[in-house]
Amino acid sequence: MQARSLSRACDMSYRISILDKSPLADGETAAQALKRTLSLAQQAESWGYHRFWIAEHHNTDQLASPSPEVAIGWLLGQTRRIRIGSGGVMLQHYSPYKVAENFNLLAALAPGRVDLGVGKAPGGLPLSTRALQQGVAQPERLTFADRLAQLASDNRTRIGSDVDVARLLAGSLGLKLKLVPTAWEDWPLGIAAGRYDAALINIAVTEQRKQKFDFATYRVDSLAFSVKADSPIAAIRGPADLAGKRVIVGAGTNQERILLGWNEINEKAGQKPALPIYVTDDASSSLYIQSGRADVLFGPQSVAAYKAALNGTTKVVGLGPKKAFVAVTTKKGNGLAYAIQAAINGAIARGELATILARWGEAGESVGQSEVNPPGITYP
């Protein structure tokens, strides 16, 4: 009886994964080693393994996989269910932004089956490290921690403090956090339909939104105009400076409302209105600006400043005409906003919120205390 009880208490299941380095046997070619990797991945799938990891090693005649993202795409196309991941990408050699783009593309090709693992080691000897990092100015190189922090963002989650704030609040409230990445235009329906309990996606308080949602503020947000670093646009101070320009804005955002209002002013003054350009992710915004398909990006000031400082490919040339409270957003009338307000005020008192905002370059946007449903932005 005692043994039976112990057996039941210890009964549990595990998810088992395989890490493969694509080793080469004596006299074997890389093609043969990779063919064996594919066979192993397919066998792992048939055996019920949860995940198949691909390693990264450079400048060795004993291992055949220096580029896990390429191998991952190949394996995804020849398996059906098993997850495929990098174990891992040697992040010190690469732009975190490019790594995120690569894996976001893989995830779009095989939803729910791609994992990104990163490593701090060089994955090879000093010779290969120098070759991989050739042409990168040493003063511009980021620490591993800096690079890892950038990978906290993807094309569905804005660069900034929102994820850290969500973790802080969940811990303060004693709740288990489930992060649900979402596009900007999807959050109102997601809250209304109960797909998630709260939204932190740089949502500003407006009088119109207060009719349908409750808000607990945690910072004040400014908007900024960004352009390509070598753009002839030196400053944007008002509607006339955007006349005839191609401007990236998010659908349904405050910046869209401001831009459309400025267009009306320009049209009344006999000037050409700006052309709004709508894109759904950060990578597309950067591509449009750098390729010349758009002239200006109008978005959150903290993100604009961070990106300009990160790699110098953009510059901030002006600030928007309105500031707004940014708030955790909840369904109207369910009372959750007041619990979140108390958690935010506790985090303010302990200095925890200030630490998060400073980490993301938003120290100047902190609030003295959280408010529920404060006066919001209004538009004529």
mmCIF file of C-alpha atoms in Angstrom:
data_model
loop_
_atom_site.group_PDB
_atom_site.id
_atom_site.type_symbol
_atom_site.label_atom_id
_atom_site.label_comp_id
_atom_site.label_asym_id
_atom_site.label_seq_id
_atom_site.Cartn_x
_atom_site.Cartn_y
_atom_site.Cartn_z
ATOM 1 C CA MET A 1 0.000 0.000 0.000
ATOM 2 C CA GLN A 2 2.774 2.362 0.871
ATOM 3 C CA ALA A 3 4.643 1.540 -2.337
ATOM 4 C CA ARG A 4 1.510 2.062 -4.407
ATOM 5 C CA SER A 5 0.935 5.495 -2.869
ATOM 6 C CA LEU A 6 4.536 6.496 -3.586
ATOM 7 C CA SER A 7 4.207 5.349 -7.171
ATOM 8 C CA ARG A 8 1.142 7.495 -7.683
ATOM 9 C CA ALA A 9 2.775 10.517 -6.049
ATOM 10 C CA CYS A 10 5.754 10.261 -8.420
ATOM 11 C CA ASP A 11 3.719 9.673 -11.574
ATOM 12 C CA MET A 12 4.483 12.558 -13.938
ATOM 13 C CA SER A 13 5.258 13.172 -17.584
ATOM 14 C CA TYR A 14 8.225 14.874 -19.247
ATOM 15 C CA ARG A 15 8.821 16.540 -22.589
ATOM 16 C CA ILE A 16 12.017 15.220 -24.114
ATOM 17 C CA SER A 17 14.048 17.044 -26.769
ATOM 18 C CA ILE A 18 17.125 16.231 -28.854
ATOM 19 C CA LEU A 19 20.121 18.490 -29.503
ATOM 20 C CA ASP A 20 21.950 17.648 -32.735
ATOM 21 C CA LYS A 21 25.307 19.099 -33.827
ATOM 22 C CA SER A 22 25.348 17.421 -37.278
ATOM 23 C CA PRO A 23 28.653 15.608 -36.593
ATOM 24 C CA LEU A 24 30.764 14.335 -39.478
ATOM 25 C CA ALA A 25 32.176 10.810 -39.326
ATOM 26 C CA ASP A 26 35.590 10.065 -40.804
ATOM 27 C CA GLY A 27 35.515 10.473 -44.571
ATOM 28 C CA GLU A 28 31.955 11.798 -44.507
ATOM 29 C CA THR A 29 30.742 14.903 -46.373
ATOM 30 C CA ALA A 30 28.632 17.690 -44.899
ATOM 31 C CA ALA A 31 25.752 16.602 -47.147
ATOM 32 C CA GLN A 32 25.831 13.130 -45.629
ATOM 33 C CA ALA A 33 25.945 14.480 -42.072
ATOM 34 C CA LEU A 34 23.011 16.800 -42.710
ATOM 35 C CA LYS A 35 21.034 13.977 -44.305
ATOM 36 C CA ARG A 36 21.516 12.043 -41.072
ATOM 37 C CA THR A 37 20.342 15.107 -39.093
ATOM 38 C CA LEU A 38 17.150 15.133 -41.151
ATOM 39 C CA SER A 39 16.626 11.427 -40.583
ATOM 40 C CA LEU A 40 17.110 11.896 -36.841
ATOM 41 C CA ALA A 41 14.609 14.769 -36.741
ATOM 42 C CA GLN A 42 12.025 12.690 -38.574
ATOM 43 C CA GLN A 43 12.633 9.735 -36.268
ATOM 44 C CA ALA A 44 12.363 12.023 -33.207
ATOM 45 C CA GLU A 45 8.992 13.200 -34.479
ATOM 46 C CA SER A 46 7.737 9.648 -34.957
ATOM 47 C CA TRP A 47 8.962 8.713 -31.462
ATOM 48 C CA GLY A 48 7.009 11.597 -29.903
ATOM 49 C CA TYR A 49 9.878 13.909 -28.972
ATOM 50 C CA HIS A 50 8.783 17.471 -28.244
ATOM 51 C CA ARG A 51 11.580 19.499 -29.857
ATOM 52 C CA PHE A 52 14.654 19.128 -32.058
ATOM 53 C CA TRP A 53 17.494 21.596 -31.388
ATOM 54 C CA ILE A 54 20.129 22.581 -33.983
ATOM 55 C CA ALA A 55 23.543 23.774 -32.745
ATOM 56 C CA GLU A 56 25.865 26.415 -34.235
ATOM 57 C CA HIS A 57 29.597 25.781 -34.640
ATOM 58 C CA HIS A 58 32.134 27.504 -36.879
ATOM 59 C CA ASN A 59 35.377 26.626 -38.658
ATOM 60 C CA THR A 60 35.464 22.929 -37.779
ATOM 61 C CA ASP A 61 35.733 19.874 -40.009
ATOM 62 C CA GLN A 62 33.879 17.780 -37.428
ATOM 63 C CA LEU A 63 30.479 19.527 -37.394
ATOM 64 C CA ALA A 64 28.325 20.495 -40.389
ATOM 65 C CA SER A 65 25.920 23.182 -39.110
ATOM 66 C CA PRO A 66 27.291 26.749 -38.764
ATOM 67 C CA SER A 67 23.885 28.294 -39.538
ATOM 68 C CA PRO A 68 21.020 26.852 -37.459
ATOM 69 C CA GLU A 69 18.367 29.157 -38.949
ATOM 70 C CA VAL A 70 19.025 27.733 -42.425
ATOM 71 C CA ALA A 71 18.896 24.160 -41.150
ATOM 72 C CA ILE A 72 15.715 24.926 -39.190
ATOM 73 C CA GLY A 73 13.897 26.105 -42.312
ATOM 74 C CA TRP A 74 15.006 22.959 -44.159
ATOM 75 C CA LEU A 75 13.864 20.630 -41.342
ATOM 76 C CA LEU A 76 10.524 22.397 -40.882
ATOM 77 C CA GLY A 77 9.709 21.699 -44.506
ATOM 78 C CA GLN A 78 10.297 17.972 -44.060
ATOM 79 C CA THR A 79 8.590 17.370 -40.721
ATOM 80 C CA ARG A 80 4.990 17.977 -39.656
ATOM 81 C CA ARG A 81 4.621 18.394 -35.904
ATOM 82 C CA ILE A 82 7.857 18.482 -33.914
ATOM 83 C CA ARG A 83 9.162 21.876 -32.825
ATOM 84 C CA ILE A 84 12.515 22.923 -34.316
ATOM 85 C CA GLY A 85 14.806 25.360 -32.526
ATOM 86 C CA SER A 86 18.284 26.848 -32.401
ATOM 87 C CA GLY A 87 20.475 25.548 -29.618
ATOM 88 C CA GLY A 88 21.624 28.199 -30.009
ATOM 89 C CA VAL A 89 22.397 31.239 -32.135
ATOM 90 C CA MET A 90 25.749 32.679 -31.021
ATOM 91 C CA LEU A 91 24.428 36.151 -30.408
ATOM 92 C CA GLN A 92 27.752 37.952 -29.980
ATOM 93 C CA HIS A 93 28.346 37.749 -33.732
ATOM 94 C CA TYR A 94 25.050 39.120 -35.031
ATOM 95 C CA SER A 95 22.605 42.003 -35.030
ATOM 96 C CA PRO A 96 19.823 41.066 -32.572
ATOM 97 C CA TYR A 97 17.361 42.790 -34.879
ATOM 98 C CA LYS A 98 18.345 40.558 -37.793
ATOM 99 C CA VAL A 99 18.162 37.437 -35.617
ATOM 100 C CA ALA A 100 14.652 38.445 -34.547
ATOM 101 C CA GLU A 101 13.641 39.008 -38.177
ATOM 102 C CA ASN A 102 14.990 35.609 -39.236
ATOM 103 C CA PHE A 103 13.111 33.734 -36.548
ATOM 104 C CA ASN A 104 9.957 35.779 -36.959
ATOM 105 C CA LEU A 105 9.953 34.724 -40.621
ATOM 106 C CA LEU A 106 10.485 31.082 -39.681
ATOM 107 C CA ALA A 107 7.652 31.325 -37.142
ATOM 108 C CA ALA A 108 5.369 32.785 -39.820
ATOM 109 C CA LEU A 109 6.207 29.876 -42.146
ATOM 110 C CA ALA A 110 5.576 27.256 -39.434
ATOM 111 C CA PRO A 111 3.378 28.772 -36.700
ATOM 112 C CA GLY A 112 3.824 27.234 -33.264
ATOM 113 C CA ARG A 113 6.835 25.132 -34.251
ATOM 114 C CA VAL A 114 9.859 27.459 -34.004
ATOM 115 C CA ASP A 115 12.014 28.204 -30.950
ATOM 116 C CA LEU A 116 14.893 30.669 -30.650
ATOM 117 C CA GLY A 117 17.663 29.712 -28.264
ATOM 118 C CA VAL A 118 20.731 31.952 -27.976
ATOM 119 C CA GLY A 119 24.211 31.393 -26.629
ATOM 120 C CA LYS A 120 26.945 33.599 -25.216
ATOM 121 C CA ALA A 121 29.908 31.493 -26.410
ATOM 122 C CA PRO A 122 31.662 32.171 -29.747
ATOM 123 C CA GLY A 123 30.868 28.744 -31.196
ATOM 124 C CA GLY A 124 34.358 28.451 -32.615
ATOM 125 C CA LEU A 125 38.008 29.424 -32.288
ATOM 126 C CA PRO A 126 39.342 33.026 -32.318
ATOM 127 C CA LEU A 127 39.976 32.903 -36.078
ATOM 128 C CA SER A 128 36.308 32.312 -36.885
ATOM 129 C CA THR A 129 35.243 34.887 -34.302
ATOM 130 C CA ARG A 130 37.366 37.566 -35.982
ATOM 131 C CA ALA A 131 36.010 36.595 -39.390
ATOM 132 C CA LEU A 132 32.382 36.698 -38.211
ATOM 133 C CA GLN A 133 32.833 40.108 -36.602
ATOM 134 C CA GLN A 134 35.000 41.631 -39.335
ATOM 135 C CA GLY A 135 33.927 45.139 -40.320
ATOM 136 C CA VAL A 136 32.019 45.814 -37.095
ATOM 137 C CA ALA A 137 33.457 48.852 -35.304
ATOM 138 C CA GLN A 138 34.409 47.836 -31.776
ATOM 139 C CA PRO A 139 33.021 51.006 -30.085
ATOM 140 C CA GLU A 140 29.620 50.148 -31.569
ATOM 141 C CA ARG A 141 29.611 46.556 -30.328
ATOM 142 C CA LEU A 142 26.979 45.718 -27.720
ATOM 143 C CA THR A 143 27.382 43.503 -24.686
ATOM 144 C CA PHE A 144 25.664 40.134 -24.657
ATOM 145 C CA ALA A 145 23.139 41.476 -22.136
ATOM 146 C CA ASP A 146 22.344 44.411 -24.431
ATOM 147 C CA ARG A 147 21.840 42.083 -27.377
ATOM 148 C CA LEU A 148 19.678 39.707 -25.358
ATOM 149 C CA ALA A 149 17.515 42.593 -24.144
ATOM 150 C CA GLN A 150 16.798 43.582 -27.738
ATOM 151 C CA LEU A 151 15.499 40.077 -28.483
ATOM 152 C CA ALA A 152 12.760 40.688 -25.947
ATOM 153 C CA SER A 153 10.944 42.350 -28.836
ATOM 154 C CA ASP A 154 9.537 40.887 -31.992
ATOM 155 C CA ASN A 155 7.419 42.209 -34.824
ATOM 156 C CA ARG A 156 4.262 41.994 -32.726
ATOM 157 C CA THR A 157 5.560 43.523 -29.504
ATOM 158 C CA ARG A 158 6.835 47.065 -29.455
ATOM 159 C CA ILE A 159 10.314 47.843 -28.145
ATOM 160 C CA GLY A 160 9.885 49.234 -24.658
ATOM 161 C CA SER A 161 8.866 48.624 -21.088
ATOM 162 C CA ASP A 162 5.464 46.976 -21.455
ATOM 163 C CA VAL A 163 6.547 43.355 -20.972
ATOM 164 C CA ASP A 164 8.622 44.226 -17.895
ATOM 165 C CA VAL A 165 5.724 46.203 -16.425
ATOM 166 C CA ALA A 166 3.365 43.279 -17.041
ATOM 167 C CA ARG A 167 5.697 40.909 -15.190
ATOM 168 C CA LEU A 168 6.041 43.361 -12.318
ATOM 169 C CA LEU A 169 2.282 43.792 -11.923
ATOM 170 C CA ALA A 170 1.515 40.078 -12.182
ATOM 171 C CA GLY A 171 4.044 39.356 -9.452
ATOM 172 C CA SER A 172 2.663 42.105 -7.236
ATOM 173 C CA LEU A 173 -0.890 40.792 -7.623
ATOM 174 C CA GLY A 174 0.130 37.170 -7.114
ATOM 175 C CA LEU A 175 -1.077 36.197 -10.581
ATOM 176 C CA LYS A 176 0.433 33.882 -13.165
ATOM 177 C CA LEU A 177 1.383 35.916 -16.224
ATOM 178 C CA LYS A 178 0.494 34.730 -19.708
ATOM 179 C CA LEU A 179 1.910 37.037 -22.371
ATOM 180 C CA VAL A 180 -0.201 37.238 -25.533
ATOM 181 C CA PRO A 181 1.589 39.141 -28.335
ATOM 182 C CA THR A 182 -0.931 41.060 -30.417
ATOM 183 C CA ALA A 183 -1.029 43.593 -33.198
ATOM 184 C CA TRP A 184 -2.047 47.116 -32.230
ATOM 185 C CA GLU A 185 -5.330 46.996 -34.123
ATOM 186 C CA ASP A 186 -6.416 43.778 -32.347
ATOM 187 C CA TRP A 187 -6.291 44.864 -28.701
ATOM 188 C CA PRO A 188 -9.757 46.522 -28.436
ATOM 189 C CA LEU A 189 -11.596 43.406 -29.654
ATOM 190 C CA GLY A 190 -9.338 41.160 -27.584
ATOM 191 C CA ILE A 191 -10.215 43.000 -24.364
ATOM 192 C CA ALA A 192 -13.914 43.253 -25.221
ATOM 193 C CA ALA A 193 -14.131 39.561 -26.116
ATOM 194 C CA GLY A 194 -12.231 38.444 -23.015
ATOM 195 C CA ARG A 195 -9.298 36.915 -24.905
ATOM 196 C CA TYR A 196 -7.047 38.637 -22.396
ATOM 197 C CA ASP A 197 -7.631 40.505 -19.148
ATOM 198 C CA ALA A 198 -5.394 43.518 -19.638
ATOM 199 C CA ALA A 199 -3.499 45.166 -22.485
ATOM 200 C CA LEU A 200 -0.111 46.884 -22.261
ATOM 201 C CA ILE A 201 0.750 47.990 -25.774
ATOM 202 C CA ASN A 202 1.499 51.705 -25.413
ATOM 203 C CA ILE A 203 -2.207 52.535 -25.139
ATOM 204 C CA ALA A 204 -2.921 56.205 -24.488
ATOM 205 C CA VAL A 205 -5.983 57.361 -22.574
ATOM 206 C CA THR A 206 -8.524 59.182 -24.741
ATOM 207 C CA GLU A 207 -12.012 60.324 -23.886
ATOM 208 C CA GLN A 208 -13.405 58.152 -26.659
ATOM 209 C CA ARG A 209 -11.654 54.992 -25.394
ATOM 210 C CA LYS A 210 -12.835 55.636 -21.839
ATOM 211 C CA GLN A 211 -16.381 54.944 -23.002
ATOM 212 C CA LYS A 212 -15.485 51.276 -23.568
ATOM 213 C CA PHE A 213 -12.438 50.573 -21.372
ATOM 214 C CA ASP A 214 -10.952 51.326 -17.951
ATOM 215 C CA PHE A 215 -7.398 52.615 -17.584
ATOM 216 C CA ALA A 216 -4.749 52.577 -14.833
ATOM 217 C CA THR A 217 -1.923 54.959 -15.793
ATOM 218 C CA TYR A 218 1.782 54.183 -15.378
ATOM 219 C CA ARG A 219 3.624 56.709 -17.568
ATOM 220 C CA VAL A 220 3.243 59.763 -19.794
ATOM 221 C CA ASP A 221 4.021 59.344 -23.467
ATOM 222 C CA SER A 222 5.242 61.769 -26.090
ATOM 223 C CA LEU A 223 5.134 61.188 -29.823
ATOM 224 C CA ALA A 224 8.018 61.814 -32.194
ATOM 225 C CA PHE A 225 8.776 62.166 -35.897
ATOM 226 C CA SER A 226 11.667 60.015 -37.156
ATOM 227 C CA VAL A 227 13.356 60.079 -40.554
ATOM 228 C CA LYS A 228 16.285 58.338 -42.203
ATOM 229 C CA ALA A 229 19.616 59.580 -40.857
ATOM 230 C CA ASP A 230 20.583 61.230 -44.157
ATOM 231 C CA SER A 231 17.119 62.637 -44.859
ATOM 232 C CA PRO A 232 16.998 66.309 -45.907
ATOM 233 C CA ILE A 233 14.118 66.794 -43.456
ATOM 234 C CA ALA A 234 15.704 68.726 -40.591
ATOM 235 C CA ALA A 235 12.680 69.562 -38.426
ATOM 236 C CA ILE A 236 8.939 68.919 -38.158
ATOM 237 C CA ARG A 237 7.121 71.500 -36.064
ATOM 238 C CA GLY A 238 3.656 71.657 -37.558
ATOM 239 C CA PRO A 239 1.283 70.697 -40.374
ATOM 240 C CA ALA A 240 3.154 72.569 -43.126
ATOM 241 C CA ASP A 241 6.296 70.517 -42.516
ATOM 242 C CA LEU A 242 4.412 67.323 -43.430
ATOM 243 C CA ALA A 243 2.675 68.671 -46.546
ATOM 244 C CA GLY A 244 3.049 66.096 -49.317
ATOM 245 C CA LYS A 245 5.163 63.732 -47.194
ATOM 246 C CA ARG A 246 4.640 59.972 -46.913
ATOM 247 C CA VAL A 247 4.115 59.290 -43.210
ATOM 248 C CA ILE A 248 3.963 55.914 -41.461
ATOM 249 C CA VAL A 249 1.323 55.766 -38.729
ATOM 250 C CA GLY A 250 -0.535 52.982 -36.965
ATOM 251 C CA ALA A 251 -4.220 52.529 -37.767
ATOM 252 C CA GLY A 252 -6.454 53.713 -34.933
ATOM 253 C CA THR A 253 -3.621 55.408 -33.036
ATOM 254 C CA ASN A 254 -3.366 58.921 -31.641
ATOM 255 C CA GLN A 255 -0.678 59.715 -34.183
ATOM 256 C CA GLU A 256 -3.069 58.827 -36.992
ATOM 257 C CA ARG A 257 -5.669 61.191 -35.559
ATOM 258 C CA ILE A 258 -3.088 63.973 -35.308
ATOM 259 C CA LEU A 259 -1.871 63.388 -38.872
ATOM 260 C CA LEU A 260 -5.394 63.431 -40.300
ATOM 261 C CA GLY A 261 -6.114 66.631 -38.388
ATOM 262 C CA TRP A 262 -2.981 68.229 -39.797
ATOM 263 C CA ASN A 263 -4.037 67.119 -43.282
ATOM 264 C CA GLU A 264 -7.287 69.038 -42.883
ATOM 265 C CA ILE A 265 -5.314 72.136 -41.881
ATOM 266 C CA ASN A 266 -3.018 71.771 -44.895
ATOM 267 C CA GLU A 267 -5.902 71.274 -47.316
ATOM 268 C CA LYS A 268 -7.652 74.396 -46.009
ATOM 269 C CA ALA A 269 -4.393 76.298 -46.504
ATOM 270 C CA GLY A 270 -4.157 75.056 -50.085
ATOM 271 C CA GLN A 271 -1.273 72.685 -49.376
ATOM 272 C CA LYS A 272 -0.971 69.035 -50.320
ATOM 273 C CA PRO A 273 -1.917 66.644 -47.483
ATOM 274 C CA ALA A 274 0.468 64.024 -46.181
ATOM 275 C CA LEU A 275 -0.033 60.448 -47.373
ATOM 276 C CA PRO A 276 -0.636 58.058 -44.437
ATOM 277 C CA ILE A 277 1.184 54.739 -44.844
ATOM 278 C CA TYR A 278 -0.070 51.832 -42.761
ATOM 279 C CA VAL A 279 2.204 48.920 -41.913
ATOM 280 C CA THR A 280 1.620 46.183 -39.362
ATOM 281 C CA ASP A 281 5.069 45.554 -37.915
ATOM 282 C CA ASP A 282 8.284 47.247 -36.898
ATOM 283 C CA ALA A 283 10.414 45.512 -39.513
ATOM 284 C CA SER A 284 8.250 46.883 -42.323
ATOM 285 C CA SER A 285 8.424 50.397 -40.875
ATOM 286 C CA SER A 286 12.218 50.272 -40.866
ATOM 287 C CA LEU A 287 12.297 48.870 -44.393
ATOM 288 C CA TYR A 288 9.997 51.614 -45.714
ATOM 289 C CA ILE A 289 12.111 54.361 -44.126
ATOM 290 C CA GLN A 290 15.493 52.971 -45.159
ATOM 291 C CA SER A 291 14.398 52.144 -48.722
ATOM 292 C CA GLY A 292 12.826 55.572 -49.300
ATOM 293 C CA ARG A 293 9.276 54.262 -49.646
ATOM 294 C CA ALA A 294 8.260 56.514 -46.737
ATOM 295 C CA ASP A 295 9.617 59.873 -45.598
ATOM 296 C CA VAL A 296 8.601 59.989 -41.937
ATOM 297 C CA LEU A 297 7.708 57.591 -39.126
ATOM 298 C CA PHE A 298 5.336 59.050 -36.535
ATOM 299 C CA GLY A 299 5.266 57.009 -33.321
ATOM 300 C CA PRO A 300 6.170 56.859 -29.611
ATOM 301 C CA GLN A 301 9.036 59.148 -28.662
ATOM 302 C CA SER A 302 10.771 56.608 -26.422
ATOM 303 C CA VAL A 303 10.923 54.051 -29.232
ATOM 304 C CA ALA A 304 12.166 56.669 -31.708
ATOM 305 C CA ALA A 305 14.952 57.804 -29.386
ATOM 306 C CA TYR A 306 15.974 54.230 -28.583
ATOM 307 C CA LYS A 307 16.226 53.243 -32.241
ATOM 308 C CA ALA A 308 18.133 56.389 -33.199
ATOM 309 C CA ALA A 309 20.686 55.745 -30.452
ATOM 310 C CA LEU A 310 20.898 52.033 -31.223
ATOM 311 C CA ASN A 311 22.392 52.110 -34.710
ATOM 312 C CA GLY A 312 22.267 55.680 -36.043
ATOM 313 C CA THR A 313 20.204 54.832 -39.132
ATOM 314 C CA THR A 314 17.372 57.177 -38.099
ATOM 315 C CA LYS A 315 17.097 60.542 -36.381
ATOM 316 C CA VAL A 316 14.349 62.311 -34.440
ATOM 317 C CA VAL A 317 13.338 65.603 -36.053
ATOM 318 C CA GLY A 318 10.347 66.681 -34.010
ATOM 319 C CA LEU A 319 7.830 65.902 -31.292
ATOM 320 C CA GLY A 320 4.071 65.529 -31.603
ATOM 321 C CA PRO A 321 1.758 68.262 -30.372
ATOM 322 C CA LYS A 322 0.090 66.196 -27.637
ATOM 323 C CA LYS A 323 1.178 64.185 -24.609
ATOM 324 C CA ALA A 324 -0.942 61.432 -23.177
ATOM 325 C CA PHE A 325 -1.188 59.124 -20.208
ATOM 326 C CA VAL A 326 -0.213 55.569 -21.119
ATOM 327 C CA ALA A 327 -2.190 53.021 -19.141
ATOM 328 C CA VAL A 328 -2.881 49.382 -18.485
ATOM 329 C CA THR A 329 -6.205 48.839 -20.231
ATOM 330 C CA THR A 330 -9.002 46.574 -18.980
ATOM 331 C CA LYS A 331 -12.628 45.802 -19.778
ATOM 332 C CA LYS A 332 -15.043 48.519 -18.670
ATOM 333 C CA GLY A 333 -16.569 48.045 -15.253
ATOM 334 C CA ASN A 334 -14.924 44.789 -14.141
ATOM 335 C CA GLY A 335 -12.972 46.478 -11.329
ATOM 336 C CA LEU A 336 -9.570 45.129 -12.384
ATOM 337 C CA ALA A 337 -8.202 48.604 -13.114
ATOM 338 C CA TYR A 338 -8.353 49.507 -9.408
ATOM 339 C CA ALA A 339 -6.332 46.443 -8.367
ATOM 340 C CA ILE A 340 -3.788 47.265 -11.062
ATOM 341 C CA GLN A 341 -3.691 50.893 -9.900
ATOM 342 C CA ALA A 342 -2.814 49.747 -6.369
ATOM 343 C CA ALA A 343 -0.076 47.479 -7.733
ATOM 344 C CA ILE A 344 1.365 50.301 -9.839
ATOM 345 C CA ASN A 345 1.387 52.706 -6.907
ATOM 346 C CA GLY A 346 3.182 50.090 -4.812
ATOM 347 C CA ALA A 347 5.776 49.671 -7.573
ATOM 348 C CA ILE A 348 6.202 53.467 -7.722
ATOM 349 C CA ALA A 349 6.735 53.674 -3.969
ATOM 350 C CA ARG A 350 9.362 50.898 -4.040
ATOM 351 C CA GLY A 351 11.175 52.420 -7.015
ATOM 352 C CA GLU A 352 10.547 49.336 -9.157
ATOM 353 C CA LEU A 353 8.623 51.112 -11.887
ATOM 354 C CA ALA A 354 11.284 53.817 -12.144
ATOM 355 C CA THR A 355 13.949 51.130 -12.604
ATOM 356 C CA ILE A 356 12.043 49.572 -15.504
ATOM 357 C CA LEU A 357 11.394 52.880 -17.237
ATOM 358 C CA ALA A 358 15.032 53.926 -16.875
ATOM 359 C CA ARG A 359 16.132 50.608 -18.380
ATOM 360 C CA TRP A 360 14.195 51.445 -21.540
ATOM 361 C CA GLY A 361 15.155 55.119 -21.739
ATOM 362 C CA GLU A 362 11.783 56.296 -20.416
ATOM 363 C CA ALA A 363 12.878 57.786 -17.108
ATOM 364 C CA GLY A 364 11.408 61.172 -18.053
ATOM 365 C CA GLU A 365 7.980 59.623 -18.622
ATOM 366 C CA SER A 366 7.231 58.366 -15.106
ATOM 367 C CA VAL A 367 4.110 59.426 -13.175
ATOM 368 C CA GLY A 368 3.965 60.374 -9.497
ATOM 369 C CA GLN A 369 1.008 58.089 -8.923
ATOM 370 C CA SER A 370 -1.326 55.934 -10.958
ATOM 371 C CA GLU A 371 -4.812 57.222 -11.757
ATOM 372 C CA VAL A 372 -7.873 55.342 -12.958
ATOM 373 C CA ASN A 373 -9.562 56.932 -15.969
ATOM 374 C CA PRO A 374 -7.915 60.380 -15.801
ATOM 375 C CA PRO A 375 -8.802 63.081 -18.352
ATOM 376 C CA GLY A 376 -7.848 61.777 -21.772
ATOM 377 C CA ILE A 377 -6.798 63.304 -25.078
ATOM 378 C CA THR A 378 -9.584 65.002 -26.961
ATOM 379 C CA TYR A 379 -9.731 65.871 -30.646
ATOM 380 C CA PRO A 380 -11.710 68.632 -32.359
#
